[in-house]
Amino acid sequence: MASALTEKLTRLVKEMRGQARITESNVQDMLREVRMALLEADVALPVVRDFIARVKEKALGQEVLGSLKPGQALVGIVNQELAATMGEGVADINLAAQPPAVILMAGLQGAGKTTTTAKLAKHLIEKRKKKVLTVSGDVYRPAAIEQLKTVSRQAGAEWFPSTPDQKPRDIALAALDYAKKHYFDVLLVDTAGRLAIDELLMQEIKDLHTVLNPVETLFVVDAMQGQDAVNTARAFKEALPLTGIVLTKLDGDSRGGAALSVRAITGAPIKFAGVSEKIDGLEVFDAQRHAGRILG
Ligand code: GDP
């Protein structure tokens, strides 16, 4: 791996030439570079601290101090730790349920839930050959219901109507009933978001989870959210048994450190990445490839 970080560490090691051996303080200098790289990528501070502590513990063993190429050895440890935190390979959507397999979409307003619901519908229709129904439980924003209708049509999915005077729970039950009667394979449930975490929102989505018993509960989070991603992720993890994460807006100029933060906090695999506003802008997430991007 020839990243900017490797180059920095190699430079540090060159500066140490002439010294008899690598010392603990040299390792500290190198760890500082790793810390900077993670912070520049917008990984949340508490996650960076834990990460560095784990790397340090390993680095102070013989692996680095005794190595002929200490810079590379340290980068090796950093990569191993990243891989262990991010998870290996790719994790596809689980549809192993009595049809309709219900997928519940959770996240803050603006995270990209509605867009992702349609993108996912398209993915399931085209790649998994499924018959997909979408429904919106966002009774606070009539525009959000209309938005889902529009994007569902673009995705080729059927949309189940809902209105602001209904209770989200009733909407969910009606959609579920309709999906069963019409032999849908998948029911995608878009939910209301708020600009910040609030108790009512959390209670509402918990109720929806109980009523729907989804096979997937996906937490949709904006990669540009940076440091705040950690608080949002913690709140949703406490409220819901998350089965996966969708990281949106990875086409922005962030290095995507939110991926590491959210993964570390929730323990749930990142299943997809949003890479454009368009309906086909969804990619299966490759954790290993992304680890390289975080290090820069
Ligand atoms: P919601 O409030 O969580 O349902 O969020 P929306 O689906 O309405 O998305 C909010 C904004 O983010 C919209 O302008 C979307 O077009 C945009 N958006 C969503 N996902 C992506 C993405 O992956 N990349 C980019 N560039 N924009 C996105």
CSV table of C-alpha atoms and ligand atoms in Angstrom, one decimal:
chain,number,residue,atom,x,y,z
A,1,MET,CA,0.0,0.0,0.0
A,2,ALA,CA,1.6,3.3,-1.1
A,3,SER,CA,-0.6,5.9,0.6
A,4,ALA,CA,0.2,9.4,1.6
A,5,LEU,CA,0.4,8.0,5.2
A,6,THR,CA,3.0,5.3,4.2
A,7,GLU,CA,5.0,8.1,2.6
A,8,LYS,CA,4.9,10.2,5.8
A,9,LEU,CA,5.9,7.3,8.0
A,10,THR,CA,8.7,6.4,5.6
A,11,ARG,CA,9.9,10.0,5.8
A,12,LEU,CA,9.8,9.9,9.6
A,13,VAL,CA,11.9,6.7,9.6
A,14,LYS,CA,14.5,8.2,7.3
A,15,GLU,CA,14.8,11.1,9.7
A,16,MET,CA,15.6,8.6,12.4
A,17,ARG,CA,18.5,7.1,10.5
A,18,GLY,CA,21.7,7.0,12.4
A,19,GLN,CA,19.9,6.2,15.6
A,20,ALA,CA,20.7,2.8,16.9
A,21,ARG,CA,17.2,1.5,17.0
A,22,ILE,CA,13.6,2.6,16.9
A,23,THR,CA,12.4,3.8,20.2
A,24,GLU,CA,9.1,4.2,21.9
A,25,SER,CA,9.2,8.0,21.2
A,26,ASN,CA,9.7,7.3,17.5
A,27,VAL,CA,6.6,5.1,17.5
A,28,GLN,CA,4.7,7.9,19.2
A,29,ASP,CA,5.7,10.2,16.4
A,30,MET,CA,4.4,7.7,13.9
A,31,LEU,CA,1.2,7.2,15.8
A,32,ARG,CA,0.7,11.0,15.7
A,33,GLU,CA,0.8,10.8,11.9
A,34,VAL,CA,-1.8,8.0,11.9
A,35,ARG,CA,-4.0,10.0,14.3
A,36,MET,CA,-3.7,13.0,12.0
A,37,ALA,CA,-4.7,10.9,8.9
A,38,LEU,CA,-7.8,9.6,10.7
A,39,LEU,CA,-8.8,13.0,11.9
A,40,GLU,CA,-8.3,14.5,8.5
A,41,ALA,CA,-10.6,11.8,7.2
A,42,ASP,CA,-13.2,13.1,9.8
A,43,VAL,CA,-13.2,9.9,11.9
A,44,ALA,CA,-14.9,10.9,15.2
A,45,LEU,CA,-12.5,11.7,18.0
A,46,PRO,CA,-13.5,8.9,20.5
A,47,VAL,CA,-13.2,6.4,17.7
A,48,VAL,CA,-9.7,7.7,16.8
A,49,ARG,CA,-8.6,7.5,20.4
A,50,ASP,CA,-9.7,3.8,20.8
A,51,PHE,CA,-8.2,3.0,17.5
A,52,ILE,CA,-4.8,4.5,18.3
A,53,ALA,CA,-4.7,2.8,21.7
A,54,ARG,CA,-5.2,-0.6,20.0
A,55,VAL,CA,-2.5,0.2,17.4
A,56,LYS,CA,-0.1,1.4,20.0
A,57,GLU,CA,-0.4,-1.7,22.1
A,58,LYS,CA,0.5,-3.8,19.1
A,59,ALA,CA,3.2,-1.4,17.8
A,60,LEU,CA,5.1,-1.4,21.1
A,61,GLY,CA,5.6,-5.1,20.8
A,62,GLN,CA,8.5,-6.4,18.8
A,63,GLU,CA,6.5,-6.1,15.6
A,64,VAL,CA,7.6,-2.5,15.0
A,65,LEU,CA,10.5,-1.9,17.4
A,66,GLY,CA,12.3,-5.0,16.1
A,67,SER,CA,11.4,-4.5,12.5
A,68,LEU,CA,13.9,-3.5,9.8
A,69,LYS,CA,11.2,-1.4,8.2
A,70,PRO,CA,9.3,0.1,11.1
A,71,GLY,CA,7.3,2.5,9.0
A,72,GLN,CA,5.9,-0.3,6.9
A,73,ALA,CA,5.4,-2.5,9.9
A,74,LEU,CA,3.3,0.2,11.6
A,75,VAL,CA,1.2,0.8,8.4
A,76,GLY,CA,0.7,-3.0,8.4
A,77,ILE,CA,-0.7,-2.9,11.9
A,78,VAL,CA,-2.9,0.1,11.1
A,79,ASN,CA,-4.3,-1.7,8.1
A,80,GLN,CA,-5.0,-4.8,10.1
A,81,GLU,CA,-6.8,-2.8,12.7
A,82,LEU,CA,-8.8,-1.0,10.1
A,83,ALA,CA,-9.7,-4.2,8.4
A,84,ALA,CA,-10.8,-5.7,11.7
A,85,THR,CA,-13.0,-2.7,12.5
A,86,MET,CA,-14.5,-2.2,9.1
A,87,GLY,CA,-15.2,-5.9,8.5
A,88,GLU,CA,-14.0,-8.0,5.5
A,89,GLY,CA,-15.4,-7.9,2.0
A,90,VAL,CA,-19.0,-7.1,1.1
A,91,ALA,CA,-22.3,-7.8,2.9
A,92,ASP,CA,-25.4,-8.0,0.7
A,93,ILE,CA,-29.0,-7.4,1.7
A,94,ASN,CA,-30.6,-10.3,3.6
A,95,LEU,CA,-34.0,-11.3,2.2
A,96,ALA,CA,-34.3,-14.6,4.0
A,97,ALA,CA,-37.8,-14.1,5.4
A,98,GLN,CA,-41.3,-15.2,4.7
A,99,PRO,CA,-42.3,-12.8,1.9
A,100,PRO,CA,-42.6,-9.9,2.0
A,101,ALA,CA,-39.2,-9.4,3.4
A,102,VAL,CA,-39.5,-6.0,5.2
A,103,ILE,CA,-36.7,-3.5,5.1
A,104,LEU,CA,-37.0,-0.6,7.6
A,105,MET,CA,-35.1,2.6,6.7
A,106,ALA,CA,-33.9,4.7,9.7
A,107,GLY,CA,-31.9,7.9,9.9
A,108,LEU,CA,-31.9,11.6,10.3
A,109,GLN,CA,-33.8,14.0,8.0
A,110,GLY,CA,-31.6,14.8,5.0
A,111,ALA,CA,-29.4,11.7,5.4
A,112,GLY,CA,-30.8,10.3,2.2
A,113,LYS,CA,-33.4,7.8,3.3
A,114,THR,CA,-35.9,8.4,0.6
A,115,THR,CA,-33.4,8.5,-2.2
A,116,THR,CA,-31.8,5.4,-0.8
A,117,THR,CA,-35.1,3.6,-0.5
A,118,ALA,CA,-35.7,4.1,-4.2
A,119,LYS,CA,-32.1,3.2,-5.1
A,120,LEU,CA,-32.4,0.0,-3.1
A,121,ALA,CA,-35.7,-0.8,-4.7
A,122,LYS,CA,-34.0,-0.5,-8.1
A,123,HIS,CA,-31.1,-2.7,-7.0
A,124,LEU,CA,-33.5,-5.4,-5.7
A,125,ILE,CA,-35.6,-5.3,-8.8
A,126,GLU,CA,-32.7,-5.4,-11.3
A,127,LYS,CA,-30.1,-7.4,-9.5
A,128,ARG,CA,-32.2,-9.8,-7.4
A,129,LYS,CA,-35.3,-9.9,-9.6
A,130,LYS,CA,-37.6,-9.0,-6.8
A,131,LYS,CA,-41.1,-7.5,-6.8
A,132,VAL,CA,-40.8,-4.5,-4.6
A,133,LEU,CA,-43.3,-2.3,-2.8
A,134,THR,CA,-42.4,1.0,-1.1
A,135,VAL,CA,-44.3,3.0,1.5
A,136,SER,CA,-43.6,6.2,3.4
A,137,GLY,CA,-44.3,6.5,7.1
A,138,ASP,CA,-43.3,10.2,7.1
A,139,VAL,CA,-46.6,11.7,8.2
A,140,TYR,CA,-45.0,15.0,9.2
A,141,ARG,CA,-43.9,16.0,5.7
A,142,PRO,CA,-46.4,15.4,2.9
A,143,ALA,CA,-43.6,16.4,0.4
A,144,ALA,CA,-41.6,13.4,1.6
A,145,ILE,CA,-44.5,11.0,0.8
A,146,GLU,CA,-44.7,12.6,-2.7
A,147,GLN,CA,-41.0,12.4,-3.1
A,148,LEU,CA,-41.1,8.6,-2.4
A,149,LYS,CA,-43.8,8.2,-5.0
A,150,THR,CA,-41.8,10.0,-7.6
A,151,VAL,CA,-38.5,8.1,-7.0
A,152,SER,CA,-40.3,4.8,-6.7
A,153,ARG,CA,-41.7,5.3,-10.1
A,154,GLN,CA,-38.2,6.0,-11.4
A,155,ALA,CA,-37.0,2.8,-9.8
A,156,GLY,CA,-39.8,0.7,-11.3
A,157,ALA,CA,-41.2,-0.1,-7.9
A,158,GLU,CA,-44.8,0.0,-6.8
A,159,TRP,CA,-45.6,2.7,-4.2
A,160,PHE,CA,-48.2,2.3,-1.5
A,161,PRO,CA,-50.1,5.5,-0.7
A,162,SER,CA,-50.1,7.1,2.7
A,163,THR,CA,-51.4,10.4,4.1
A,164,PRO,CA,-50.4,12.7,6.9
A,165,ASP,CA,-53.6,12.1,8.9
A,166,GLN,CA,-52.7,8.4,9.3
A,167,LYS,CA,-50.6,6.9,12.1
A,168,PRO,CA,-47.3,5.5,10.9
A,169,ARG,CA,-48.1,2.1,12.5
A,170,ASP,CA,-51.4,1.9,10.6
A,171,ILE,CA,-49.7,2.8,7.4
A,172,ALA,CA,-47.1,0.1,8.0
A,173,LEU,CA,-49.8,-2.5,8.7
A,174,ALA,CA,-51.9,-1.6,5.6
A,175,ALA,CA,-48.8,-1.7,3.4
A,176,LEU,CA,-47.8,-5.1,4.9
A,177,ASP,CA,-51.3,-6.5,4.2
A,178,TYR,CA,-51.3,-5.2,0.7
A,179,ALA,CA,-47.8,-6.6,0.0
A,180,LYS,CA,-48.9,-10.1,1.3
A,181,LYS,CA,-52.1,-10.1,-0.8
A,182,HIS,CA,-50.3,-9.0,-3.9
A,183,TYR,CA,-47.3,-11.3,-3.5
A,184,PHE,CA,-44.6,-8.8,-3.2
A,185,ASP,CA,-41.1,-10.1,-2.3
A,186,VAL,CA,-39.9,-7.0,-0.5
A,187,LEU,CA,-41.6,-4.1,1.3
A,188,LEU,CA,-39.3,-1.1,1.8
A,189,VAL,CA,-40.5,1.2,4.6
A,190,ASP,CA,-39.2,4.8,4.5
A,191,THR,CA,-39.6,6.6,7.9
A,192,ALA,CA,-39.7,10.1,9.2
A,193,GLY,CA,-36.5,11.8,10.1
A,194,ARG,CA,-35.7,14.8,12.3
A,195,LEU,CA,-32.9,17.3,12.1
A,196,ALA,CA,-31.7,16.0,15.4
A,197,ILE,CA,-32.3,12.9,17.6
A,198,ASP,CA,-35.6,13.2,19.5
A,199,GLU,CA,-37.4,10.9,21.8
A,200,LEU,CA,-40.7,10.8,19.9
A,201,LEU,CA,-39.0,9.9,16.7
A,202,MET,CA,-37.1,7.1,18.4
A,203,GLN,CA,-40.2,5.8,20.0
A,204,GLU,CA,-42.1,5.9,16.7
A,205,ILE,CA,-39.5,3.9,14.8
A,206,LYS,CA,-39.2,1.4,17.6
A,207,ASP,CA,-42.9,0.8,17.4
A,208,LEU,CA,-42.6,0.4,13.6
A,209,HIS,CA,-39.9,-2.1,14.2
A,210,THR,CA,-42.1,-4.1,16.6
A,211,VAL,CA,-45.1,-4.1,14.2
A,212,LEU,CA,-43.1,-4.9,11.1
A,213,ASN,CA,-40.5,-7.3,12.4
A,214,PRO,CA,-38.1,-6.4,9.5
A,215,VAL,CA,-35.5,-8.7,8.2
A,216,GLU,CA,-33.2,-5.7,7.7
A,217,THR,CA,-33.1,-2.5,9.7
A,218,LEU,CA,-30.8,-0.1,7.8
A,219,PHE,CA,-29.3,3.0,9.3
A,220,VAL,CA,-28.8,5.6,6.6
A,221,VAL,CA,-26.1,8.1,7.4
A,222,ASP,CA,-24.5,11.0,5.5
A,223,ALA,CA,-20.8,10.5,5.0
A,224,MET,CA,-20.3,14.2,5.2
A,225,GLN,CA,-21.7,14.3,8.8
A,226,GLY,CA,-18.2,13.7,10.0
A,227,GLN,CA,-17.8,14.1,13.8
A,228,ASP,CA,-21.6,14.1,14.5
A,229,ALA,CA,-22.0,10.7,12.8
A,230,VAL,CA,-21.0,9.1,16.0
A,231,ASN,CA,-23.7,10.5,18.2
A,232,THR,CA,-26.4,9.8,15.6
A,233,ALA,CA,-25.2,6.3,15.2
A,234,ARG,CA,-25.1,5.7,19.0
A,235,ALA,CA,-28.7,6.9,19.4
A,236,PHE,CA,-30.0,4.7,16.5
A,237,LYS,CA,-28.1,1.7,17.7
A,238,GLU,CA,-29.6,2.1,21.2
A,239,ALA,CA,-33.1,2.3,19.8
A,240,LEU,CA,-33.0,-0.4,17.2
A,241,PRO,CA,-31.3,-3.7,16.4
A,242,LEU,CA,-29.5,-2.4,13.3
A,243,THR,CA,-28.6,-5.0,10.7
A,244,GLY,CA,-26.7,-2.8,8.3
A,245,ILE,CA,-25.7,0.7,7.3
A,246,VAL,CA,-25.9,2.7,4.1
A,247,LEU,CA,-23.3,5.5,3.9
A,248,THR,CA,-24.6,8.2,1.6
A,249,LYS,CA,-23.0,11.1,-0.2
A,250,LEU,CA,-19.6,9.3,-0.6
A,251,ASP,CA,-19.3,11.2,-3.8
A,252,GLY,CA,-18.7,14.3,-1.7
A,253,ASP,CA,-15.1,15.3,-1.0
A,254,SER,CA,-15.0,13.7,2.5
A,255,ARG,CA,-12.5,10.8,2.9
A,256,GLY,CA,-15.4,8.9,4.4
A,257,GLY,CA,-14.1,8.6,7.9
A,258,ALA,CA,-17.7,8.4,9.1
A,259,ALA,CA,-17.6,4.8,7.8
A,260,LEU,CA,-15.1,3.9,10.5
A,261,SER,CA,-16.9,5.9,13.2
A,262,VAL,CA,-20.3,4.4,12.4
A,263,ARG,CA,-19.0,0.9,12.0
A,264,ALA,CA,-17.1,1.1,15.3
A,265,ILE,CA,-20.1,2.4,17.2
A,266,THR,CA,-22.9,0.2,15.8
A,267,GLY,CA,-20.9,-3.0,15.0
A,268,ALA,CA,-23.3,-3.3,12.0
A,269,PRO,CA,-21.8,-3.9,8.5
A,270,ILE,CA,-21.9,-1.1,6.0
A,271,LYS,CA,-23.8,-2.7,3.1
A,272,PHE,CA,-24.1,0.1,0.6
A,273,ALA,CA,-22.7,3.4,-0.3
A,274,GLY,CA,-24.6,6.3,-2.0
A,275,VAL,CA,-22.4,7.8,-4.7
A,276,SER,CA,-24.7,10.2,-6.5
A,277,GLU,CA,-28.1,11.8,-6.3
A,278,LYS,CA,-29.3,9.7,-9.2
A,279,ILE,CA,-31.4,6.6,-8.8
A,280,ASP,CA,-28.6,4.3,-9.9
A,281,GLY,CA,-26.0,5.9,-7.6
A,282,LEU,CA,-25.8,3.1,-5.1
A,283,GLU,CA,-22.9,0.7,-4.8
A,284,VAL,CA,-22.3,-2.4,-2.8
A,285,PHE,CA,-19.9,-1.2,-0.1
A,286,ASP,CA,-16.3,-2.6,-0.3
A,287,ALA,CA,-14.9,-2.3,3.2
A,288,GLN,CA,-11.3,-3.0,2.2
A,289,ARG,CA,-11.2,-0.6,-0.6
A,290,HIS,CA,-12.7,2.1,1.6
A,291,ALA,CA,-10.1,1.5,4.3
A,292,GLY,CA,-7.5,2.7,1.8
A,293,ARG,CA,-9.5,5.9,1.1
A,294,ILE,CA,-9.7,6.7,4.8
A,295,LEU,CA,-5.9,6.6,5.2
A,296,GLY,CA,-5.5,8.9,2.2
B,1,GDP,P1,-34.1,12.0,3.7
B,1,GDP,O1,-34.6,13.2,4.4
B,1,GDP,O2,-33.3,11.2,4.6
B,1,GDP,O3,-35.2,11.2,3.1
B,1,GDP,O4,-33.1,12.5,2.6
B,1,GDP,P2,-33.4,12.6,1.0
B,1,GDP,O5,-33.5,11.2,0.4
B,1,GDP,O6,-34.5,13.5,0.7
B,1,GDP,O7,-32.0,13.2,0.5
B,1,GDP,C1,-31.6,14.5,1.0
B,1,GDP,C2,-30.7,15.1,-0.1
B,1,GDP,O8,-29.5,14.3,-0.3
B,1,GDP,C3,-31.3,15.1,-1.5
B,1,GDP,O9,-31.0,16.3,-2.2
B,1,GDP,C4,-30.7,13.9,-2.2
B,1,GDP,O10,-30.7,14.0,-3.6
B,1,GDP,C5,-29.3,13.9,-1.6
B,1,GDP,N1,-28.6,12.6,-1.6
B,1,GDP,C6,-29.1,11.4,-1.1
B,1,GDP,N2,-28.1,10.5,-1.3
B,1,GDP,C7,-27.1,11.0,-2.0
B,1,GDP,C8,-25.8,10.6,-2.4
B,1,GDP,O11,-25.4,9.4,-2.3
B,1,GDP,N3,-25.0,11.5,-3.1
B,1,GDP,C9,-25.4,12.8,-3.2
B,1,GDP,N4,-24.6,13.6,-3.9
B,1,GDP,N5,-26.6,13.3,-2.8
B,1,GDP,C10,-27.4,12.4,-2.2
